[in-house]
Structure formats: C-alpha cells, structure tokens
Short mmCIF file of C-alpha atoms and ligand atoms in Angstrom, two decimals:
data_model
loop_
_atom_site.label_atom_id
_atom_site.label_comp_id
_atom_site.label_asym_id
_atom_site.label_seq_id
_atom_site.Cartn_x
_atom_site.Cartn_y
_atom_site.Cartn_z
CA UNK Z 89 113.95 116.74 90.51
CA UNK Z 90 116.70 113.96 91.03
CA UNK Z 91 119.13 116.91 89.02
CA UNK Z 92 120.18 114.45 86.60
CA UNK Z 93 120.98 111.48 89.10
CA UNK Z 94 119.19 107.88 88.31
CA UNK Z 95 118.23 108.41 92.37
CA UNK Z 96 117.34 110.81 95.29
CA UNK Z 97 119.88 108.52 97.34
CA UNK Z 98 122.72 109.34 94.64
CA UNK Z 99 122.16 113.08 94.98
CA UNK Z 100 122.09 113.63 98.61
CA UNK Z 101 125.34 111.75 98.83
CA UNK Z 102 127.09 113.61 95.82
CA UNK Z 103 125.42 117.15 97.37
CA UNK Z 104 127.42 116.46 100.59
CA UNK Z 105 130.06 119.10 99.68
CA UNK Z 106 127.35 121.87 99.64
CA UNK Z 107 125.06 120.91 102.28
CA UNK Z 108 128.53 121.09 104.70
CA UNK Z 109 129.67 124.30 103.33
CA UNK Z 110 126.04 125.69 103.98
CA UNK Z 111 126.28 123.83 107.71
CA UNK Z 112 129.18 125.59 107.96
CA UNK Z 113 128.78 128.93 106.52
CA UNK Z 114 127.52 131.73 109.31
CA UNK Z 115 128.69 129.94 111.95
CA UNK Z 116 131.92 128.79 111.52
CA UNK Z 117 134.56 132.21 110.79
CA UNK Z 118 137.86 130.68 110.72
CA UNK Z 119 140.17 133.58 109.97
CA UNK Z 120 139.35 135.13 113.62
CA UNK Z 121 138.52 131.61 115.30
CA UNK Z 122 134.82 131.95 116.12
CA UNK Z 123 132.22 129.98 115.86
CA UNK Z 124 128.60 131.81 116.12
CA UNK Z 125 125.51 129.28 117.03
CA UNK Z 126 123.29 131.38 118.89
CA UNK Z 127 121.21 129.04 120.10
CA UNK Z 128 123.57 127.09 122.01
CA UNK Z 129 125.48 130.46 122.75
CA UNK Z 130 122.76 131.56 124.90
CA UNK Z 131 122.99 127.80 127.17
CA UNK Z 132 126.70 127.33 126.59
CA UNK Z 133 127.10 128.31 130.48
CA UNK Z 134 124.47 125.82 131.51
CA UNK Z 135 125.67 123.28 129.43
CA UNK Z 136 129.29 123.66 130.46
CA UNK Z 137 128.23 123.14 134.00
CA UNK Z 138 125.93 120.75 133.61
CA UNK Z 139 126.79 117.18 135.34
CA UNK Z 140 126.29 115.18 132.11
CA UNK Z 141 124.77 115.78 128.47
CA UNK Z 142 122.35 113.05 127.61
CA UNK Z 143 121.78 112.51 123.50
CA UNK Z 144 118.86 111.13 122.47
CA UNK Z 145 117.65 109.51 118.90
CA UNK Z 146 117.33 107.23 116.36
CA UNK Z 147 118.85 104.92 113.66
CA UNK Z 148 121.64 107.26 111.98
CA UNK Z 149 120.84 110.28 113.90
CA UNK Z 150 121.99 107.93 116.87
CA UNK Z 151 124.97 107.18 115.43
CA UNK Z 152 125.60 110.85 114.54
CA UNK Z 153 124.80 111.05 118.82
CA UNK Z 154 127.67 108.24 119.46
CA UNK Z 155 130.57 110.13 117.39
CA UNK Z 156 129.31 113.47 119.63
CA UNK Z 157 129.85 111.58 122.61
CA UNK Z 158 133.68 111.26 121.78
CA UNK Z 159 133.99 114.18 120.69
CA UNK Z 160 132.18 116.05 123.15
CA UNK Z 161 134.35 114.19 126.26
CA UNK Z 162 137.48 114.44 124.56
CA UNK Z 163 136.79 118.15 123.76
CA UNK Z 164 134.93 119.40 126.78
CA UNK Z 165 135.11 117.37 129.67
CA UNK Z 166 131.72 116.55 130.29
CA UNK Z 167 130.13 113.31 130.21
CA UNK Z 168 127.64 112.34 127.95
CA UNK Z 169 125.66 109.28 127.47
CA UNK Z 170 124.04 108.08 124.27
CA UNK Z 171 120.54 106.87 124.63
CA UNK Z 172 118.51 105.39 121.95
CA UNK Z 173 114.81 107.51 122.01
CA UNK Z 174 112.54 104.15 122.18
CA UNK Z 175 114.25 102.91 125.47
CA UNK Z 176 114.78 106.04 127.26
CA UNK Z 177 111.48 107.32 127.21
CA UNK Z 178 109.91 103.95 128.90
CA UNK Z 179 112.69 102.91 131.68
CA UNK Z 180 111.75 105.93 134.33
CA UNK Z 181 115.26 107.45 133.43
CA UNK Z 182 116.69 109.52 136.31
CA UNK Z 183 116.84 112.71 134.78
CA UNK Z 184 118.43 115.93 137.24
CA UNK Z 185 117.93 119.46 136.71
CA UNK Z 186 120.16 120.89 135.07
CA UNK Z 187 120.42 117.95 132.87
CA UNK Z 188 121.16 118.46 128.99
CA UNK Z 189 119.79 116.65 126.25
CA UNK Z 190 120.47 116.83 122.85
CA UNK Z 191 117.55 115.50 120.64
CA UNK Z 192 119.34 114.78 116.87
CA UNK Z 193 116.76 114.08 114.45
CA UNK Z 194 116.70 114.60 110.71
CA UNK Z 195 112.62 114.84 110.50
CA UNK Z 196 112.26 116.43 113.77
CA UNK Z 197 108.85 114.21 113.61
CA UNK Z 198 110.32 110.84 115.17
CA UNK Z 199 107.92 109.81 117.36
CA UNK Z 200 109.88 108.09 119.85
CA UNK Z 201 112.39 111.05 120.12
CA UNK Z 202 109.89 113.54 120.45
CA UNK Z 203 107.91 112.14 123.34
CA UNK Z 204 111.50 111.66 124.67
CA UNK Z 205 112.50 114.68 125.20
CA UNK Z 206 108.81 115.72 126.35
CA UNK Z 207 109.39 113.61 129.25
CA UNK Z 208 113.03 115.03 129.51
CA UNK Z 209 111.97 118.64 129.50
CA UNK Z 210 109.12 117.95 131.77
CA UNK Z 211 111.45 116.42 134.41
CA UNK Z 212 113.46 120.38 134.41
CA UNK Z 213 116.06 119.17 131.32
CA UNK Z 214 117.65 121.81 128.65
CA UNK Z 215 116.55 120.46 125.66
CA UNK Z 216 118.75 121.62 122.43
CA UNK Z 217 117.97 119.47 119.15
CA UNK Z 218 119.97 119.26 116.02
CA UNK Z 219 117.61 119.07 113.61
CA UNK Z 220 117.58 119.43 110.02
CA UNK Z 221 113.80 120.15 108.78
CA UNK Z 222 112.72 123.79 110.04
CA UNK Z 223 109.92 124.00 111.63
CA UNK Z 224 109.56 120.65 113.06
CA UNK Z 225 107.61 119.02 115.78
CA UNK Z 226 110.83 118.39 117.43
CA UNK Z 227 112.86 122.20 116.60
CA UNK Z 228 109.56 123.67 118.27
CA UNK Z 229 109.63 121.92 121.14
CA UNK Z 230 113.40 122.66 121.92
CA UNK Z 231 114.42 124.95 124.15
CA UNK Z 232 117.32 125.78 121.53
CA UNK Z 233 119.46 124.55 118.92
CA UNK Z 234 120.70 124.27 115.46
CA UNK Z 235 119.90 123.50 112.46
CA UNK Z 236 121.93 121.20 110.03
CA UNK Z 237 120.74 122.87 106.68
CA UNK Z 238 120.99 120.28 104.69
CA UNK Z 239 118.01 120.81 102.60
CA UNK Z 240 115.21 118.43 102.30
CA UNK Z 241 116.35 114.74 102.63
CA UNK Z 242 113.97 112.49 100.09
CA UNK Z 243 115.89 109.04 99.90
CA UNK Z 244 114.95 106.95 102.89
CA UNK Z 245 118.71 106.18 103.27
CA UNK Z 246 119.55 109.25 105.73
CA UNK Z 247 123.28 110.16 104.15
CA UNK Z 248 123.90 114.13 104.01
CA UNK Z 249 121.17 114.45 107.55
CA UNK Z 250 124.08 112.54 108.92
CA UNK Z 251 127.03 114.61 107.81
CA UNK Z 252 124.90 117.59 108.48
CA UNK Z 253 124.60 116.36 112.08
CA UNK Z 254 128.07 115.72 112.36
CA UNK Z 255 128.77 119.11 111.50
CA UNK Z 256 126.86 120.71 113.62
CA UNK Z 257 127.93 118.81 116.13
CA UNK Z 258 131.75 119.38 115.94
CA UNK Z 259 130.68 122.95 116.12
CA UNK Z 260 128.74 122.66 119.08
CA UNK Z 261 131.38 120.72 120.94
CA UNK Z 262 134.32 123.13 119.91
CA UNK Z 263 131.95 126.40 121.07
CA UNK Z 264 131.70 124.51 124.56
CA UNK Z 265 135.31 123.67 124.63
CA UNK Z 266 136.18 127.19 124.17
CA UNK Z 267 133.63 128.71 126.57
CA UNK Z 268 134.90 125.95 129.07
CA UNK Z 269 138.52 126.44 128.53
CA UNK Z 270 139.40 122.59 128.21
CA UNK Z 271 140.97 123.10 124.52
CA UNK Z 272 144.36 125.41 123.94
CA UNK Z 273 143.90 127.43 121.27
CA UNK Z 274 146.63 126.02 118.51
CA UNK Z 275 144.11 123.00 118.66
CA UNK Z 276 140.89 125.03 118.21
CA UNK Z 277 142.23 126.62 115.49
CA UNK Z 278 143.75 123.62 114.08
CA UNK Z 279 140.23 122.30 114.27
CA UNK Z 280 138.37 125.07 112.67
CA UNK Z 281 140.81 124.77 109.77
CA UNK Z 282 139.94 120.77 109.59
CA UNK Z 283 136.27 121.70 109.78
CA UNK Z 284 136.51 124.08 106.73
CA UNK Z 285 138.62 121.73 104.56
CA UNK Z 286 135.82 118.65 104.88
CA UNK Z 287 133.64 120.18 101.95
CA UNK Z 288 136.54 120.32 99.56
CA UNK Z 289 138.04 116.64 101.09
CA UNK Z 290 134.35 115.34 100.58
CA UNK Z 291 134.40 116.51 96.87
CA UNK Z 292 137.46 114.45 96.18
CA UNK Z 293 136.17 111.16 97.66
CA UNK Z 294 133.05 111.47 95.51
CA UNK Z 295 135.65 111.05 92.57
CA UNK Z 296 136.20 108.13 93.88
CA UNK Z 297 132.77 106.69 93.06
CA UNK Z 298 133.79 104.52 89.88
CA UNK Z 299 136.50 102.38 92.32
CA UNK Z 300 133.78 102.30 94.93
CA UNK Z 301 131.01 100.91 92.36
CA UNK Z 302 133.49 97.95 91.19
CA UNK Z 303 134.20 97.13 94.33
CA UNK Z 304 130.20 97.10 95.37
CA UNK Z 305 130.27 94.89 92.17
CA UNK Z 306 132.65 92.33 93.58
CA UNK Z 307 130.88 91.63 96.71
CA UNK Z 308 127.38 92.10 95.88
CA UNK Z 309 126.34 88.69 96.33
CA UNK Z 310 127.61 88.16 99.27
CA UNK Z 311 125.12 86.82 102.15
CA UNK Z 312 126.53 88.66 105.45
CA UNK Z 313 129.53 91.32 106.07
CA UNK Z 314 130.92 92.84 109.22
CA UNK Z 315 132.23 96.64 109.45
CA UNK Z 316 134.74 97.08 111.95
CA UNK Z 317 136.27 100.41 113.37
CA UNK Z 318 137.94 101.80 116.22
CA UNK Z 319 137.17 105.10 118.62
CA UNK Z 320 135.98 108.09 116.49
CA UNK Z 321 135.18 105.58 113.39
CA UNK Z 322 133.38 103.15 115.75
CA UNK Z 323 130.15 104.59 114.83
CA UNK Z 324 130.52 105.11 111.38
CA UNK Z 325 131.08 101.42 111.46
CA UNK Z 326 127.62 101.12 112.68
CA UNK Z 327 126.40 103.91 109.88
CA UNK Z 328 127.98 102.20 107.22
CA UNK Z 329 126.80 98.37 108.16
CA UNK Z 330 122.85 99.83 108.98
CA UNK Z 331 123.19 101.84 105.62
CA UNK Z 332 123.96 98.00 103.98
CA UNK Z 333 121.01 96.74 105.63
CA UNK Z 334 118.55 99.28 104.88
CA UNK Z 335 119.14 99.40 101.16
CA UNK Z 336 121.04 96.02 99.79
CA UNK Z 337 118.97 93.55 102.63
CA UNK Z 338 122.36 92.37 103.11
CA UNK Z 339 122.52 90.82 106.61
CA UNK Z 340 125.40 93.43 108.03
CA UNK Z 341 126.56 94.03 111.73
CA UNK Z 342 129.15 96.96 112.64
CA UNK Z 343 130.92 95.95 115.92
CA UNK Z 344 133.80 97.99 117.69
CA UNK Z 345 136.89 96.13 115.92
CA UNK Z 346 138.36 94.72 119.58
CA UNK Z 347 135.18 93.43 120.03
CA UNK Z 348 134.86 91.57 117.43
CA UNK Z 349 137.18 88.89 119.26
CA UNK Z 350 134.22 88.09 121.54
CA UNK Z 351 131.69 86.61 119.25
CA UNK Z 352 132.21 87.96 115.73
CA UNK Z 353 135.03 86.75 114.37
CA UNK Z 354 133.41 83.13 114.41
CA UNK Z 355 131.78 84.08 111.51
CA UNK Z 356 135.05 84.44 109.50
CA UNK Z 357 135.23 82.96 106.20
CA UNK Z 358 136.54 83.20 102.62
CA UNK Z 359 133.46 84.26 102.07
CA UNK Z 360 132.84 86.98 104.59
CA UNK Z 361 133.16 90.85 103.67
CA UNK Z 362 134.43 92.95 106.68
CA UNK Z 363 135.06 96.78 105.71
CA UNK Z 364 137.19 98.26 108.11
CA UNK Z 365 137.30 102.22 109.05
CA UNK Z 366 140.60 102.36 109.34
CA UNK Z 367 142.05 105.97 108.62
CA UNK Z 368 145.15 107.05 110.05
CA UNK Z 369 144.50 108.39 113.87
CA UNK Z 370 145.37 107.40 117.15
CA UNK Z 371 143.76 104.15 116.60
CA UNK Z 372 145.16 102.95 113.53
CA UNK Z 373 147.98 100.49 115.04
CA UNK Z 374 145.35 98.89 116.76
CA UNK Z 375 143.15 98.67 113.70
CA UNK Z 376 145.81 97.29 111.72
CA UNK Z 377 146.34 94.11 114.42
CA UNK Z 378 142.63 93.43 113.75
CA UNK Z 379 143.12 93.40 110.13
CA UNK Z 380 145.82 90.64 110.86
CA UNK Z 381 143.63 88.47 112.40
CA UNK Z 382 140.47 88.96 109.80
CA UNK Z 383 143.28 88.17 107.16
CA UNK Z 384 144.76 85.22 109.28
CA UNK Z 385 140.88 83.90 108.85
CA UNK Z 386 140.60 83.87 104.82
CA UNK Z 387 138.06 86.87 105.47
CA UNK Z 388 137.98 89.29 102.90
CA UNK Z 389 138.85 92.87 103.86
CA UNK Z 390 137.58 96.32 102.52
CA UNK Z 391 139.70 98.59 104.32
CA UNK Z 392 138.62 102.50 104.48
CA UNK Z 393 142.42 104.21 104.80
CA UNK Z 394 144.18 107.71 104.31
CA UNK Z 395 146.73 108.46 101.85
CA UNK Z 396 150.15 107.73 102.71
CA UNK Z 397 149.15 104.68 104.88
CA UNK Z 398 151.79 101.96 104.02
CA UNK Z 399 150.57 99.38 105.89
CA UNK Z 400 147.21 98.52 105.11
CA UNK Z 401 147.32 98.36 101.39
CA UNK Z 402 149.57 94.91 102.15
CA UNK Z 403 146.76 93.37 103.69
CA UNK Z 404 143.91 94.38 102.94
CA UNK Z 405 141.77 92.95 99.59
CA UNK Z 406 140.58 96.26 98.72
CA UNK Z 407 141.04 99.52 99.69
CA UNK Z 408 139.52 103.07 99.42
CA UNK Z 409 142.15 105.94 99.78
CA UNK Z 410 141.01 109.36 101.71
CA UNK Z 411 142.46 112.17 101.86
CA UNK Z 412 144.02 113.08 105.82
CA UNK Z 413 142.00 114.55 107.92
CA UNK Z 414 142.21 115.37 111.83
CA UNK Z 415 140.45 112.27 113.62
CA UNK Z 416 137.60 114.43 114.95
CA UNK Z 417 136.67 115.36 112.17
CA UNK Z 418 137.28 112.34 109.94
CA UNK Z 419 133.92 110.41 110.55
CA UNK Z 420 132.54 113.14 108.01
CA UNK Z 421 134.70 111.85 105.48
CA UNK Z 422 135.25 108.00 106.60
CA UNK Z 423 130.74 107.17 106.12
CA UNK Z 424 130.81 108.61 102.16
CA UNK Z 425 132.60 105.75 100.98
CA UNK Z 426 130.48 103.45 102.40
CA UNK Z 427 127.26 105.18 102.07
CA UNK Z 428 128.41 104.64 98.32
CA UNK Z 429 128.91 101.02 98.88
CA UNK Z 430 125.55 100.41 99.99
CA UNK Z 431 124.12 102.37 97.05
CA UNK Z 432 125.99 100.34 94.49
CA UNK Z 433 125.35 97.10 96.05
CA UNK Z 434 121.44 97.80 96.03
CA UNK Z 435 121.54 99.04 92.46
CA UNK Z 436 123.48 96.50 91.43
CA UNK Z 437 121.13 93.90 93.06
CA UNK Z 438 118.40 95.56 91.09
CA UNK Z 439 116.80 97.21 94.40
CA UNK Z 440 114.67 100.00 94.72
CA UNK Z 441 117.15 102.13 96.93
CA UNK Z 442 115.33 105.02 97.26
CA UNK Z 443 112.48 103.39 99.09
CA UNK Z 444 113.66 100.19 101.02
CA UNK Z 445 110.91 97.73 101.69
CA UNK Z 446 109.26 98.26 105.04
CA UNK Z 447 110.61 101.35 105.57
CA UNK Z 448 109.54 105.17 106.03
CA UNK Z 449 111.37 107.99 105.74
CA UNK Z 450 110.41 109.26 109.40
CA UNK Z 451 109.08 106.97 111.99
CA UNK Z 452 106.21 109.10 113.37
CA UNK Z 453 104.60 106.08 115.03
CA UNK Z 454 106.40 104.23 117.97
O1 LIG A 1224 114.36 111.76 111.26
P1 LIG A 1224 115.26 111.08 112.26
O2 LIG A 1224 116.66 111.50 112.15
O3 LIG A 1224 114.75 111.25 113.67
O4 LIG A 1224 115.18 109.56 111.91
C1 LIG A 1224 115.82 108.57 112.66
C2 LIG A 1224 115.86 107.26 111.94
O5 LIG A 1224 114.56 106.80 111.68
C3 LIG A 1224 116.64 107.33 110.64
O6 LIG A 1224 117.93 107.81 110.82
C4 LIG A 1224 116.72 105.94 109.97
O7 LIG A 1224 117.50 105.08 110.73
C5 LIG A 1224 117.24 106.07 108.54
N1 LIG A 1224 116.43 105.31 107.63
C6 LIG A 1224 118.66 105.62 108.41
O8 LIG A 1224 119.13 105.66 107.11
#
C-alpha cells in the first residue's frame, strides 16, 4: 500500500509529479491557451465583479489560500483577504452580497471551515471550494468548484493536497485574469507553459532527495530554526516551518524575511537553522540582503535557490538548487525541498512521521 516507500508521507511527496499532471490534465490545453474549469466558468462573471474574494481554511490549505492571494491580485485585480476558518466564523465578519469565498480544504470535513462558509453562504456569499476528497461535506455544500485530484492523502503531513491546491489555484486565477482582461496574452501563455513544465521540474527536485537527507542529517538536532522568504515564497516559508513542526517537534517559525528584523533575528546564533526560499524572482535582491545579515549573526543558512544563481551559493551554508521557474508558479516547486527536510529530520530522529503525536489527519471537531 505504501508502493514500496518505508512511509505514506514519502509517497505522496515523491507522487507529486503525477498528482499535478492529473490536476492539470482536462483543464489546462496549452497548445490553444485555454483553460476549462467549469465550475468556476459558470461564476467567473460574478467573481470578476465581485468587490473582494475572501479565502477561507486551515493549517496548509491556508497557506495554499495566502500564495492565491498574490497571485490572484497580481493576476486579476481583485482583492482578496486570507482568513483563517476558526476566527472568521466567530468575529460577526461583514460579509456583502456578492461576496466570494473560496473554502480550500484537503478533507473537505474541517470542521471549522465548513461551518465557515455555512455562515458565509447564509449571509448571500458565492461559495467555490478547492477541495481534494470528492464527495465531501465541504464539495457538497459549495456552490462550485474544483477539485485538486490528488488522490487520497494518508500521511497526516498534508504535502501533494498542497501542491494540488496550488494548482488549481493558478488555474483559477489565470481563467479570471483572462475573462477580466487584466493579463496580455504573451504572459498567459507564458504562464500556461510554466504551469505544464512543474510536473517534469518537480520530478527533477525529487532527485535531489539524497543531498536533501544529508543535509536533514546535519541539523537534526537542532532545538529551533526559522524559514524566511519573500512575496510569492512567503507562504511556503510558513508551509515548510509548520511541516518541521508537525513531524520533527522541532520548535520552527516561518516569518516574512523583512520581518524578521522586528523580533526574530534576536534569536540568531551559531546554532540557529534558518532555511531561506530564496529562488530567483523579483524578490531575490532583497532576499539576498537578509541572508547578509543572518550570516553577519553566525546563523546557519539553508538557502532554497535556482540554478544559475551566483550569489547565494557564497553565503549560504547549504544550498538546494531548483530548476527556474516563473515566480507564480515557483511555490509548487520551492515547498518539495522542504517538505523533504521535515521528513528526513523526523526519520532521522526516529519519529513516527506518518502519524505525528496529537494530531489527526482532518480536524472534524472545532
Ligand atoms: O483537510 P484540510 O485541508 O481542511 O485540513 C486543514 C489542516 O488541518 C491541515 O492542512 C493540517 O494543517 C495538516 N496537518 C498540515 O500538514
């Protein structure tokens, strides 16, 4: 049942090349620049002209909501806000009509989530989820939507839900763009193209497992680590330090890397770990100052680059080499390294990383 993998957590990771082809495949017809997602399709004029897009979720699925939000503003113009399930359903949230939320969820049981967007849809919202098991409380309760396909998810550790999500997602976003207007077509297409080449780009970082397990090796035993990124790779940042937590119990914290000079960086040391997303986009200058100042600190940097980058190898302790990739799409690519990471580091710390401690694979109670 694992297919020859010592976990569930191990699989989904290395099956991250298929379940984004499959995401992809149907929907996403690159030779005549279309992208077919019936479900939205049939809202895409409502949700062009709505006056914001609210996301709503949990844990990774959240963070899969945060990289929409750039994505979808950049792309399309409309604002979006990123709400975490639990809060928004019990703060009286002013909710108009007309109002779109997107509901991500992997289970499509999350409790919190699901009596979210209850109250949302009550209160005259469109509710479209992105959700990746069929026939879930959450899918049924949807106005529309899409699914991710990524086949059932068993490790605790969400890791192809998320890519899944993030596929979808870019989809979604480049559909509205184009039925909006707000994208020329040389960078739709250019897009598309990106969006087809992340199965094949994904395949080639998995090869990179062996480098990624000695370098979970190295730093095992360390007590805390930061992970640091910038714009599109701020939330994978966040992916990559909760994906620590959840499976090594290493205390981990992602942080925006600017922001880091406003608390964070106090708890520089020799002995710190901080991974930085840092692939080459239009961030990366200002990712590479932060590096400066980790390194001016004795902390110990795990940088996440693309091939060709010059710079960063000089600095950094360690690095992890990716192949280029447009930044909108690059999150897809940027979180397998570290989802790796965390799955060495809880091997290697003899943990049972298929089933954290106090953890379920959905949260179907508040
Ligand atoms: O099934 P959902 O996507 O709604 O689940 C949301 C979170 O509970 C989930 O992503 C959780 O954070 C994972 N354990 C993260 O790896």
């Amino acid at each position: 049942e694992k297919g020859g993998y010592d976990h569930f957590m191990l699989k989904e990771i290395f099956e991250q090349p298929r379940t984004i082809y499959d995401c992809l495949r149907g929907r996403l017809d690159v030779e005549n620049g279309k992208i077919t997602m019936s479900g939205i399709q049939q809202y895409a004029e409502q949700i062009v002209n709505a006056g914001r897009i609210i996301i709503i979720a949990c844990g990774t699925s959240w963070h899969a909501g945060l990289v929409a939000e750039y994505v979808i503003e950049e792309l399309c113009r409309i604002p979006v806000e990123v709400e975490y399930a639990s809060e928004f359903r019990y703060r009286n949230p002013i909710i108009n009509k007309g109002d779109v939320i997107i509901a991500i969820s992997q289970s499509g049981e999350t409790a919190d989530t699901l009596v979210a967007i209850e109250k949302a849809k009550e209160q005259g919202a469109i509710i479209l989820g992105i959700v990746n098991a069929v026939g879930s409380s959450i899918a049924r309760l949807s106005h529309a939507g899409a699914y991710t396909h990524s086949g059932p998810e068993i490790g605790v550790a969400s890791t192809k839900a998320f890519t899944g999500q993030l596929a979808v997602l870019n989809m979604v976003a480049l559909l509205l763009a184009a039925h909006k207007g707000t994208i020329d077509r040389d960078r739709y297409l250019l897009l598309c193209k990106e969006l087809t080449a992340i199965p094949e780009k994904a395949e080639a970082i998995l090869k990179l497992d062996a480098e990624i397990k000695a370098i979970a090796e190295k730093y095992k035993d360390a007590s805390n680590a930061l992970f640091l990124g910038r714009g599109y790779n701020f939330p994978v940042a966040l992916e990559g330090a909760l994906k620590l937590k959840e499976i090594s119990y290493i205390h981990a914290e992602g942080y925006p890397a600017a922001e880091m000079k406003h608390g964070p960086i106090a708890l520089v040391d020799d002995q710190l770990p901080v991974v930085f997303v840092a692939t080459k986009d239009s961030y990366h200058e200002k990712v590479v100052s932060n590096i400066q100042e980790i390194k001016a600190r004795k902390g110990k940097v795990i940088a996440i680059i693309t091939e060709g980058d010059t710079v960063i190898p000089g600095l950094a302790d360690d690095v992890i080499v990716l192949p280029a990739a447009d930044e909108i799409v690059a999150p897809m690519l940027s979180v397998i390294p570290l989802q790796l990471l965390s799955y060495h580091v809880g091997v290697a710390k003899g943990y049972d990383v298929d089933k954290p401690r106090n953890l379920a694979k959905s949260v179907t109670v508040e």
